[in-house]
Short mmCIF file of C-alpha atoms and ligand atoms in Angstrom, two decimals:
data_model
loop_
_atom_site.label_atom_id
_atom_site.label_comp_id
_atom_site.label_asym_id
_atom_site.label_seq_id
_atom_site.Cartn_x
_atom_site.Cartn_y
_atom_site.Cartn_z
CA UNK A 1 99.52 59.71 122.91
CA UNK A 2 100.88 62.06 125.46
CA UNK A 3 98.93 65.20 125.75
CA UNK A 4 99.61 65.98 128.83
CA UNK A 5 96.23 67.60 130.16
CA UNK A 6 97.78 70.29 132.08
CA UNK A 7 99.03 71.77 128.71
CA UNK A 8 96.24 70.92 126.92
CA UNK A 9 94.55 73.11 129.51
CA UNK A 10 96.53 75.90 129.27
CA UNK A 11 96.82 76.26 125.24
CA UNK A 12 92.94 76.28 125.10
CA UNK A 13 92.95 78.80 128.06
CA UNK A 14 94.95 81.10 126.25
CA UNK A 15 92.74 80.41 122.98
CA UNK A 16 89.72 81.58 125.13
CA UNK A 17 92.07 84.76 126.33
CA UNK A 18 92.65 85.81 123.10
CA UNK A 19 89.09 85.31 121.74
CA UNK A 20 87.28 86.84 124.60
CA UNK A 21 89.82 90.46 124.10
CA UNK A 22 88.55 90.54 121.22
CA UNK A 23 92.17 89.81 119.66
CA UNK A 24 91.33 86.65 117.42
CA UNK A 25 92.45 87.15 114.36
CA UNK A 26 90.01 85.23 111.86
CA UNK A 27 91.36 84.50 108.42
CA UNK A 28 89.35 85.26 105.12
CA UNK A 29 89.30 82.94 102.27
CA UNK A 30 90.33 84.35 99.36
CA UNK A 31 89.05 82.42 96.04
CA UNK A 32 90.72 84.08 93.57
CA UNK A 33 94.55 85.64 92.16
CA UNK A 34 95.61 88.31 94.25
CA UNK A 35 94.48 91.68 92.78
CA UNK A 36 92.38 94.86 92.80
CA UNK A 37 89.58 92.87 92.65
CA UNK A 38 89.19 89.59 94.35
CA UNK A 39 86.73 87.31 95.94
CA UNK A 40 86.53 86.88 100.00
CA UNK A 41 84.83 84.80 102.05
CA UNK A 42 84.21 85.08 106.34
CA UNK A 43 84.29 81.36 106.77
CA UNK A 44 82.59 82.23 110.40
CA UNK A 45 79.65 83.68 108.14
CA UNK A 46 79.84 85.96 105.53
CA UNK A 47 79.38 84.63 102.30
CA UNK A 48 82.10 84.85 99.41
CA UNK A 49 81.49 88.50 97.87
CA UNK A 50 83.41 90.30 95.48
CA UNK A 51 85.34 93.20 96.97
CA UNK A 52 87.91 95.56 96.04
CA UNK A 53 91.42 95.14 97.57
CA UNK A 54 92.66 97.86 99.65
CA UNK A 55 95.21 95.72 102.19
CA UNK A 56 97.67 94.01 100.36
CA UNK A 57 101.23 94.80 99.98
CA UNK A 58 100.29 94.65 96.05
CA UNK A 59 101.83 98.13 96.27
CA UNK A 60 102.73 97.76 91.96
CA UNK A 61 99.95 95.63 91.39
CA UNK A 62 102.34 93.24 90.13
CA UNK A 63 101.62 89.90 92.10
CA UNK A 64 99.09 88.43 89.16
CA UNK A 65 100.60 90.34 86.53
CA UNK A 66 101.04 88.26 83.00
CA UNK A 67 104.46 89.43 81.93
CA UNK A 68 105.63 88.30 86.07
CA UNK A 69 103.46 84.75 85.53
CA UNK A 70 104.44 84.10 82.24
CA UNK A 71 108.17 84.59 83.50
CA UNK A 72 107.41 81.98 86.59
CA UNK A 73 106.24 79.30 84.10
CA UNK A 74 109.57 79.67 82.06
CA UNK A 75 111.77 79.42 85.57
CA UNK A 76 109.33 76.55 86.43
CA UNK A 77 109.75 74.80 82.69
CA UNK A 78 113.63 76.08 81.87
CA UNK A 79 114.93 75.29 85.96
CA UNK A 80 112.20 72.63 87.58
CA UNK A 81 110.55 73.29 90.45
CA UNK A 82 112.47 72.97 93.69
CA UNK A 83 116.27 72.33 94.29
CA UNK A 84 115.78 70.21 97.51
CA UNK A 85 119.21 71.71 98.58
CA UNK A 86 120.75 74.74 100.68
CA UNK A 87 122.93 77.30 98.33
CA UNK A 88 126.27 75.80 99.33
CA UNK A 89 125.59 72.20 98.79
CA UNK A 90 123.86 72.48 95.41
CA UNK A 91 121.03 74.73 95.49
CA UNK A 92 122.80 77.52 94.01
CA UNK A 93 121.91 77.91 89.65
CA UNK A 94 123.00 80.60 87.87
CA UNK A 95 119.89 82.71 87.64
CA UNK A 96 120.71 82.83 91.49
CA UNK A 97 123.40 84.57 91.45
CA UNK A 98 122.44 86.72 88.69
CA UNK A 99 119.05 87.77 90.71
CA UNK A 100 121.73 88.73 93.31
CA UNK A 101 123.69 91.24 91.24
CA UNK A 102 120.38 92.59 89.78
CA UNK A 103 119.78 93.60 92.97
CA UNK A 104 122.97 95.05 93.33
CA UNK A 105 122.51 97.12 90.99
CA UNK A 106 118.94 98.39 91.30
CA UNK A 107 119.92 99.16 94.73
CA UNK A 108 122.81 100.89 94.40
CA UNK A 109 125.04 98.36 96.66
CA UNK A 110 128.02 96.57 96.02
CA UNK A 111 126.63 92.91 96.68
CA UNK A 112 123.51 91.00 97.63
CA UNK A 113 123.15 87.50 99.42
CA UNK A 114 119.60 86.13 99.09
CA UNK A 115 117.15 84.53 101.61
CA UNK A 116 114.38 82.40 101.74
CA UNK A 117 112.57 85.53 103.41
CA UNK A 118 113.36 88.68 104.76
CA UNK A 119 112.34 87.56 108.21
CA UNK A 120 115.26 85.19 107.85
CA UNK A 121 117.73 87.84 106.15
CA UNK A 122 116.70 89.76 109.73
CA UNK A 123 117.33 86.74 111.70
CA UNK A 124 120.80 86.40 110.31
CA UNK A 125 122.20 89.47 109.36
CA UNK A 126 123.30 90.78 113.38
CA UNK A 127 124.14 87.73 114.87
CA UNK A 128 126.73 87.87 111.68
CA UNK A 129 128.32 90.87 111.81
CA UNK A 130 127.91 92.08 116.11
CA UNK A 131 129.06 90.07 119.16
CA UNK A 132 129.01 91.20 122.97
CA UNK A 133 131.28 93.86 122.16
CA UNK A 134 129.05 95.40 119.42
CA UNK A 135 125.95 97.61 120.28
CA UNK A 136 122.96 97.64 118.01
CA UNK A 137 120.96 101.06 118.89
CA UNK A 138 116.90 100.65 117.36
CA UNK A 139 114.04 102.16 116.40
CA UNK A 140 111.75 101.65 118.91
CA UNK A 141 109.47 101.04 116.00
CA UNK A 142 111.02 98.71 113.70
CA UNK A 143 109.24 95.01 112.53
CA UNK A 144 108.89 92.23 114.64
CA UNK A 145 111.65 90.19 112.25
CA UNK A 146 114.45 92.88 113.58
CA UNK A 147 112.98 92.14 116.62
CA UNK A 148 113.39 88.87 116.44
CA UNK A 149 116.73 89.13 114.57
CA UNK A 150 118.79 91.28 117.36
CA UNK A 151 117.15 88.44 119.94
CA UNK A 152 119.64 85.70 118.34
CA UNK A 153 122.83 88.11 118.69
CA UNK A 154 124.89 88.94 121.47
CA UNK A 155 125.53 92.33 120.85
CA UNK A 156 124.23 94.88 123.35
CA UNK A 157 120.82 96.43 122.87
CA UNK A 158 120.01 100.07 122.58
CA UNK A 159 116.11 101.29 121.67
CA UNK A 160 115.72 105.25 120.92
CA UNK A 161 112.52 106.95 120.61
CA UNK A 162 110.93 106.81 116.73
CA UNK A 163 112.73 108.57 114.73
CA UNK A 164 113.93 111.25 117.55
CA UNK A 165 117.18 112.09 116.10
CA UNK A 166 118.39 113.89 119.84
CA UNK A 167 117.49 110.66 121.27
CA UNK A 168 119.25 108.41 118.62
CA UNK A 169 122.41 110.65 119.13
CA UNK A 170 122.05 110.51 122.75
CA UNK A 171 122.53 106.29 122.43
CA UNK A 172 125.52 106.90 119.95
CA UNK A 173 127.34 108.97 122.65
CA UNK A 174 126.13 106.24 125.21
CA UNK A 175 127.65 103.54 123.39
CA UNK A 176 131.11 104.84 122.60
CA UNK A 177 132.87 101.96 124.35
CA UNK A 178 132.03 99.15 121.72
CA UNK A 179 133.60 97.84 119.33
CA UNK A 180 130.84 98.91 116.61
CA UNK A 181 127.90 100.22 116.52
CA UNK A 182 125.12 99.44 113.97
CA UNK A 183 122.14 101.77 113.50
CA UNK A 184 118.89 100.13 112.66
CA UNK A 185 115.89 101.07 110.96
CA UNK A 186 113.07 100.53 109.24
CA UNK A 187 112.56 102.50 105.51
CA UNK A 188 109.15 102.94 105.92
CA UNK A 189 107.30 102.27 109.24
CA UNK A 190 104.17 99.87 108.14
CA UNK A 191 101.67 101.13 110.70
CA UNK A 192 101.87 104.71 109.69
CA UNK A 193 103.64 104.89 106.54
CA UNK A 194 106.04 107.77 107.89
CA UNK A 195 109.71 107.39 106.02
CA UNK A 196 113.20 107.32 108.13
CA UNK A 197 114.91 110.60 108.59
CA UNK A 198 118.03 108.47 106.36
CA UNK A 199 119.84 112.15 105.19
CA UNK A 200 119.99 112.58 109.35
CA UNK A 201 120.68 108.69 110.17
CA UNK A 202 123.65 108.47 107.55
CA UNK A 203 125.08 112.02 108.88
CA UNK A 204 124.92 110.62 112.70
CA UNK A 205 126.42 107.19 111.36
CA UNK A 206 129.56 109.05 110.19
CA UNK A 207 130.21 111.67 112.99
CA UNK A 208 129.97 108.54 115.24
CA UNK A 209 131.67 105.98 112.99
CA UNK A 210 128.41 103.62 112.88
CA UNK A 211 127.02 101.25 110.33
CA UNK A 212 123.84 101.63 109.11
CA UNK A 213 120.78 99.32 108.07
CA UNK A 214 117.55 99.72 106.75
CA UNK A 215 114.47 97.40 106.48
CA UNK A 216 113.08 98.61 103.21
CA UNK A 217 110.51 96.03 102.56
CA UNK A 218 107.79 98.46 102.37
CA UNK A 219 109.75 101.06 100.08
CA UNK A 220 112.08 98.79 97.40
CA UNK A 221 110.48 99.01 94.31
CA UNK A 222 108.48 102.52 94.30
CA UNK A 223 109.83 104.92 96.74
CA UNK A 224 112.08 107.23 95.71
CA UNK A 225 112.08 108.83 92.37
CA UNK A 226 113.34 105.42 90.21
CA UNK A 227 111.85 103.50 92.71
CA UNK A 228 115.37 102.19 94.27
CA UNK A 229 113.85 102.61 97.97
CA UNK A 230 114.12 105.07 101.30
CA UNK A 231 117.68 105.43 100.33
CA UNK A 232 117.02 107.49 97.13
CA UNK A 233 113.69 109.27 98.34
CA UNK A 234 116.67 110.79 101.16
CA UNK A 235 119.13 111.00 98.93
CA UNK A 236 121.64 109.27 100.51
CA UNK A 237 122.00 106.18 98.07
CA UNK A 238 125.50 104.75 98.77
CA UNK A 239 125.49 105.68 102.38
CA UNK A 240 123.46 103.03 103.81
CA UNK A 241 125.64 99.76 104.63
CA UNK A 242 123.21 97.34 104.39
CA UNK A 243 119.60 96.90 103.09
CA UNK A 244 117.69 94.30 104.21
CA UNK A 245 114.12 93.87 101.76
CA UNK A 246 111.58 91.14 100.78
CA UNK A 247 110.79 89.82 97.36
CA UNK A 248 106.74 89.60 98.99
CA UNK A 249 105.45 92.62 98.71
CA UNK A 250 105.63 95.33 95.86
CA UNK A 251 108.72 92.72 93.82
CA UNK A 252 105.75 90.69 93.06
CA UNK A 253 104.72 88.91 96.30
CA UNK A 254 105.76 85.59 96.13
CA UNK A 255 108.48 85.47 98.71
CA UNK A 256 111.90 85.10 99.27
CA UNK A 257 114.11 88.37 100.57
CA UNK A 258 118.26 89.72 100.67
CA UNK A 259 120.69 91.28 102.64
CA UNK A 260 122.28 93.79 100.03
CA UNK A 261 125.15 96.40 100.86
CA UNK A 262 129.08 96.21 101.68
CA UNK A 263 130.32 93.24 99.92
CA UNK A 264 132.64 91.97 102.95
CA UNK A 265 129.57 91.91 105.31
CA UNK A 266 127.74 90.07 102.38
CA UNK A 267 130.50 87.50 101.73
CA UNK A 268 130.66 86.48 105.62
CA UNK A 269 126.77 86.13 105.32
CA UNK A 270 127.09 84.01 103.03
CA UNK A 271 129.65 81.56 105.34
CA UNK A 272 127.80 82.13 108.59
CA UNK A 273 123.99 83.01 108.22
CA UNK A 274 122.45 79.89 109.30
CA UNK A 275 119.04 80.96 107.96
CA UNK A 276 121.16 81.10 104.43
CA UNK A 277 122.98 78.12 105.46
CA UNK A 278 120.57 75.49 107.13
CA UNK A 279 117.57 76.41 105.10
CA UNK A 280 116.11 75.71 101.66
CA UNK A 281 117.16 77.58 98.53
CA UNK A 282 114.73 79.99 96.80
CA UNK A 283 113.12 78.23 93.81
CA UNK A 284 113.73 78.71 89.96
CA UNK A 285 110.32 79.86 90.33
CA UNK A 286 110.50 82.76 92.04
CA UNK A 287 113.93 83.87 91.32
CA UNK A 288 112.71 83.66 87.55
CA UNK A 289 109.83 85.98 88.63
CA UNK A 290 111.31 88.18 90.94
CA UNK A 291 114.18 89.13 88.21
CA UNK A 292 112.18 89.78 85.63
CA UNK A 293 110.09 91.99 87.95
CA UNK A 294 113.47 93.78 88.73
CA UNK A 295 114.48 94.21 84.76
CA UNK A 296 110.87 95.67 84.19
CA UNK A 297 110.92 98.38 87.13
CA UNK A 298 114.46 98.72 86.06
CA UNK A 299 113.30 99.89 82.62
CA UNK A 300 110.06 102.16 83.22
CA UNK A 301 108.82 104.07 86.78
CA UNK A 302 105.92 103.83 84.92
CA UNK A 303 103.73 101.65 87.87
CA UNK A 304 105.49 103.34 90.25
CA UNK A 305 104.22 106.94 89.16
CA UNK A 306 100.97 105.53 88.58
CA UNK A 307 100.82 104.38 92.21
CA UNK A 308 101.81 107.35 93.38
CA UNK A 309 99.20 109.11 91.22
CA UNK A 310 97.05 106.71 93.17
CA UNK A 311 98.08 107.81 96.43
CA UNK A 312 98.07 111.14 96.11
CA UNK A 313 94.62 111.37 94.68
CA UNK A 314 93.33 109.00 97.34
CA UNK A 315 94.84 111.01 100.09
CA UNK A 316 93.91 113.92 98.63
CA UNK A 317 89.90 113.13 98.40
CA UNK A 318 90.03 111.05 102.15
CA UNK A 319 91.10 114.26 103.62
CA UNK A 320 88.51 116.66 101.89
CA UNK A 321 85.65 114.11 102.73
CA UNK A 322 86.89 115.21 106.30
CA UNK A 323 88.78 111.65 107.58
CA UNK A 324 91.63 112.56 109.99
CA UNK A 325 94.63 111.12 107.98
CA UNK A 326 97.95 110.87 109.24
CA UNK A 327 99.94 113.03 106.54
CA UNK A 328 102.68 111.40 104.30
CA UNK A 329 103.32 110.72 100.86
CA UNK A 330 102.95 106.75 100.83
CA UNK A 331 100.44 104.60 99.89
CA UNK A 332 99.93 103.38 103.52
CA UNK A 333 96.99 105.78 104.34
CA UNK A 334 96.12 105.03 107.97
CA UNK A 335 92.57 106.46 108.16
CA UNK A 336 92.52 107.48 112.24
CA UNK A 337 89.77 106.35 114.32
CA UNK A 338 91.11 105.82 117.42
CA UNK A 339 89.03 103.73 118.69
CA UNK A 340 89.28 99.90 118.41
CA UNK A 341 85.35 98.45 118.02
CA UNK A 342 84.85 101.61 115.98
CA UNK A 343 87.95 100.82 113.71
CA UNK A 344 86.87 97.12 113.97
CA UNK A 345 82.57 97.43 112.94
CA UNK A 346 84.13 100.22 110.24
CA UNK A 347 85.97 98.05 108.44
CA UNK A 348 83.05 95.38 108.64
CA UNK A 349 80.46 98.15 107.08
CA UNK A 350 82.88 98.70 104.05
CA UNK A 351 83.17 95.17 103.71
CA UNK A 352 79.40 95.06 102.95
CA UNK A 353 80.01 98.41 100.75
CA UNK A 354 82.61 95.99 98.80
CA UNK A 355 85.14 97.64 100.06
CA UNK A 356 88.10 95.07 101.66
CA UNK A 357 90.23 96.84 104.85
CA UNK A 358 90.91 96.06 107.68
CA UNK A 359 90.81 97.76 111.43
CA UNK A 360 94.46 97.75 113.17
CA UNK A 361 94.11 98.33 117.09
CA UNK A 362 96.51 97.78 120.02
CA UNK A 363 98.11 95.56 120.09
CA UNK A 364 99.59 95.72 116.77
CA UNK A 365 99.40 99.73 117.04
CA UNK A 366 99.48 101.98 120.53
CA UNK A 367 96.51 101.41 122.70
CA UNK A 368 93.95 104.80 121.74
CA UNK A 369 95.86 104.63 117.79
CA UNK A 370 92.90 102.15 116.52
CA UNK A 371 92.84 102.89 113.14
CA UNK A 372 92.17 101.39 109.55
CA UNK A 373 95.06 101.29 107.28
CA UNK A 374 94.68 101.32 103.23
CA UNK A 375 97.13 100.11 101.58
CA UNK A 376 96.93 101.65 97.52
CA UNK A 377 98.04 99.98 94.49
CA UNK A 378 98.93 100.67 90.98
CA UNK A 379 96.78 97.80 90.33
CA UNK A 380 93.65 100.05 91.13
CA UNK A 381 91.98 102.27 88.44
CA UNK A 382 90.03 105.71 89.39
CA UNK A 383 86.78 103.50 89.61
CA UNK A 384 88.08 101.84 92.64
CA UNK A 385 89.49 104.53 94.11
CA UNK A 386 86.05 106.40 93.57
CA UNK A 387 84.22 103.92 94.59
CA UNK A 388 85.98 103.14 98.03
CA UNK A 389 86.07 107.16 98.59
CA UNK A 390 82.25 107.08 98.36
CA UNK A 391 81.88 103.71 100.23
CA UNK A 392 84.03 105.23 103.15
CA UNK A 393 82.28 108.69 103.19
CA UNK A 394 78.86 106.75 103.39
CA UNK A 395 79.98 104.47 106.46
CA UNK A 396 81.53 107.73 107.93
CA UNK A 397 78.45 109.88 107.82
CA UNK A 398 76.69 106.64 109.63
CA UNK A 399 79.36 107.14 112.16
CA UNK A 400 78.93 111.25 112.51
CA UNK A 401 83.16 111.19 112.29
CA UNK A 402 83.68 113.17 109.01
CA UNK A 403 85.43 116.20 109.47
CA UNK A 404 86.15 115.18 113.46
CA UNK A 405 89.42 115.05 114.91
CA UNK A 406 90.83 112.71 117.90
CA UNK A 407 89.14 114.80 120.53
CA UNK A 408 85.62 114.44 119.22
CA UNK A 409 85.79 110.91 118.20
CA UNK A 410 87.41 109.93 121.48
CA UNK A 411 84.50 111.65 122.98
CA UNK A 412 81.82 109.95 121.64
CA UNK A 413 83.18 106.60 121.23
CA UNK A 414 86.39 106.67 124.17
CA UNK A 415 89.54 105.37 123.57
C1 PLP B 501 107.01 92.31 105.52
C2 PLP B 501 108.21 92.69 106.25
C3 PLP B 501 109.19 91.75 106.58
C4 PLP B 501 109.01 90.28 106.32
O1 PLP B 501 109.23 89.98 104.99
P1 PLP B 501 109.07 88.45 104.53
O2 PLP B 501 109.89 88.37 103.31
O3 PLP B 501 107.63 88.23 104.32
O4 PLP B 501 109.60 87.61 105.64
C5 PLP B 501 110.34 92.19 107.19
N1 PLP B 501 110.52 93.50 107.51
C6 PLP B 501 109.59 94.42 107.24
C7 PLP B 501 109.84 95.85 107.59
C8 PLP B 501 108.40 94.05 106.61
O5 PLP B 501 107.48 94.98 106.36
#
């Protein structure tokens, strides 16, 4: 077997890096359907315990839902279980395709390719439609899958400040020499829940003849009024060239994700995205899930008001019991504490209240930004958000930070 020692050194040194910062990121064992309520168990210690869920994408509560499982096991009965094929070859059936124009139409765009996820609809969708003469001008916040996504393409990079609109228009003039320009953006920005200035994006995009994309993974389904996504809550449905989403978060959960929007850039996707091309086909499974998901939100906002009922309430207690929020209307609630052992021993104390979140610090969020995020669902009732309310005013008494801003919690417990 060669295992060459050297690099068998060097992996376990960087094992031993990662544990001793304190970065190691354990996972729990969770022994039941994904839900408001589940059971979790440490398997470093802890034993299972029941706990409520407060950090799942779950954001409609639909990922165990009957009507969504029932509609699974008829995919899984009517269409068998995988199709051991790429779309081109003979992977595509029809509830494929009609999935696709569902989307279409819930959001608003002319055409939709799918993906096996929608870190692979991000790896394809640039290297597609930019080369070297292109420019693709950033977020400096967006997800790790654009990230990754404007790696594989050619075209040149431009980052501006989070959502600074001077500095965005600042790159546009920079960039007036190629050939086009594409705009990128997340929806919703998962570490703080703050929405994209779209109604601003889309009015830069056309005085500077740009296209425009948004990641909306953490908005399609329940922001905006019907629930369509960024692009409605800005009012600027239509505008937005492409929309690149996930199927495995508020759609249900299961996976799979799509590249919706102009239906020329959508048709060359679908002859030259290699993630689309050289990789497995979503099953009848999930696409008989996720579009019955999309005909029930398509029908009723009902789970989508409730949620934000939800979030609103929850927000709206957190910030009375004196927790420094950061403000916003979704139902990522990052609860500041600045600090990253205090984020990290908080979340462990409401994890003994029954309370499941968990403590974000650098580097997945600005060093001195430690927080914990909640993530609401319309799968909680008032119980559980009562309950976590009181579990997180107890374990923030303990901690002498209710009603504290950054300056006095940085000053007893430093950054
Ligand atoms: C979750 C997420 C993704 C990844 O989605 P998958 O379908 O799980 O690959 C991509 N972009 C953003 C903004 C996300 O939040």
């Amino acid at each position: 077997m060669a295992y060459p020692s050297n690099a068998k050194e060097y992996y376990q040194n960087e094992l031993k890096g990662i544990k001793e910062a304190g970065l190691n990121k354990e996972e729990r064992y969770i022994h039941s359907p994904q839900g408001a309520d589940i059971k979790v168990e440490f398997p470093s210690g802890a034993p299972e315990k029941e706990v409520i869920n407060f950090c799942a994408n779950n954001y409609l509560g639909l990922s165990s839902n009957p009507e969504v499982v029932k509609a699974a096991h008829q995919g899984l009965d009517a269409r068998g279980y995988g199709m051991s094929s790429v779309r081109f070859i003979c992977g595509t059936q029809d509830i494929h395709r009609e999935l696709e124009n569902k989307f279409s139409k819930f959001l608003g765009t002319e055409d939709t390719i799918l993906f096996p996820s929608c870190m692979d609809a991000n790896a394809a969708v640039f290297d597609v439609l930019l080369d070297r003469q292109d420019a693709m001008i950033a977020d400096k916040l967006v997800h790790a899958s654009i990230v990754d996504g404007m790696r594989l393409c050619k075209a040149q990079q431009y980052v501006y400040k989070h959502s600074n609109m001077e500095h965005l228009e600042e790159k546009l003039q920079e960039s007036q020499e190629n050939r086009f320009r594409m705009i990128i953006t997340d929806g919703v920005f998962s570490m703080d829940g703050d929405i994209a200035k779209l109604d601003n994006i889309c009015d830069l995009a056309e005085k500077y003849n740009a296209i425009v994309l948004v990641d909306d993974s953490h908005s399609t389904g329940f922001v905006g009024k019907t629930g369509r996504g960024t692009h409605e809550h800005c009012g600027v449905m239509g505008r937005v060239d492409l929309i690149t989403t996930t199927m495995g978060k508020a759609l249900g959960g299961a996976s799979g994700g799509c590249v919706s929007g102009r239906k020329d850039m959508i048709d060359l996707l679908r002859q030259r995205a290699r993630p689309y091309l050289f990789s497995n086909t979503v099953p009848p499974v999930i696409v008989s899930a996720a579009s019955k998901v999309l005909d029930v939100i398509s029908k009723t906002t009902e789970r989508r008001d409730k949620l934000e009922k939800n979030t609103l309430y929850f927000r709206k207690r957190m910030t009375e019991a004196g927790f420094d929020i950061k403000e916003g209307i979704h139902p990522i609630v990052p609860i500041m504490l600045y600090n990253a052992k205090l984020a990290s021993d908080f979340a462990k104390d409401l994890y003994y209240e029954g309370i499941y979140v968990i403590g974000f610090f650098f580097p997945v969020v600005a060093k001195g930004e430690a927080r914990i995020r909640v993530q609401i669902s319309a799968d909680h009732e008032m119980e559980h958000l009562d309950k976590a309310i009181t579990a997180f005013t107890k374990i923030g008494k303990k901690y002498d930070i209710l009603g504290k801003g950054k300056k006095d919690i940085v000053e007893k417990y430093g950054l």
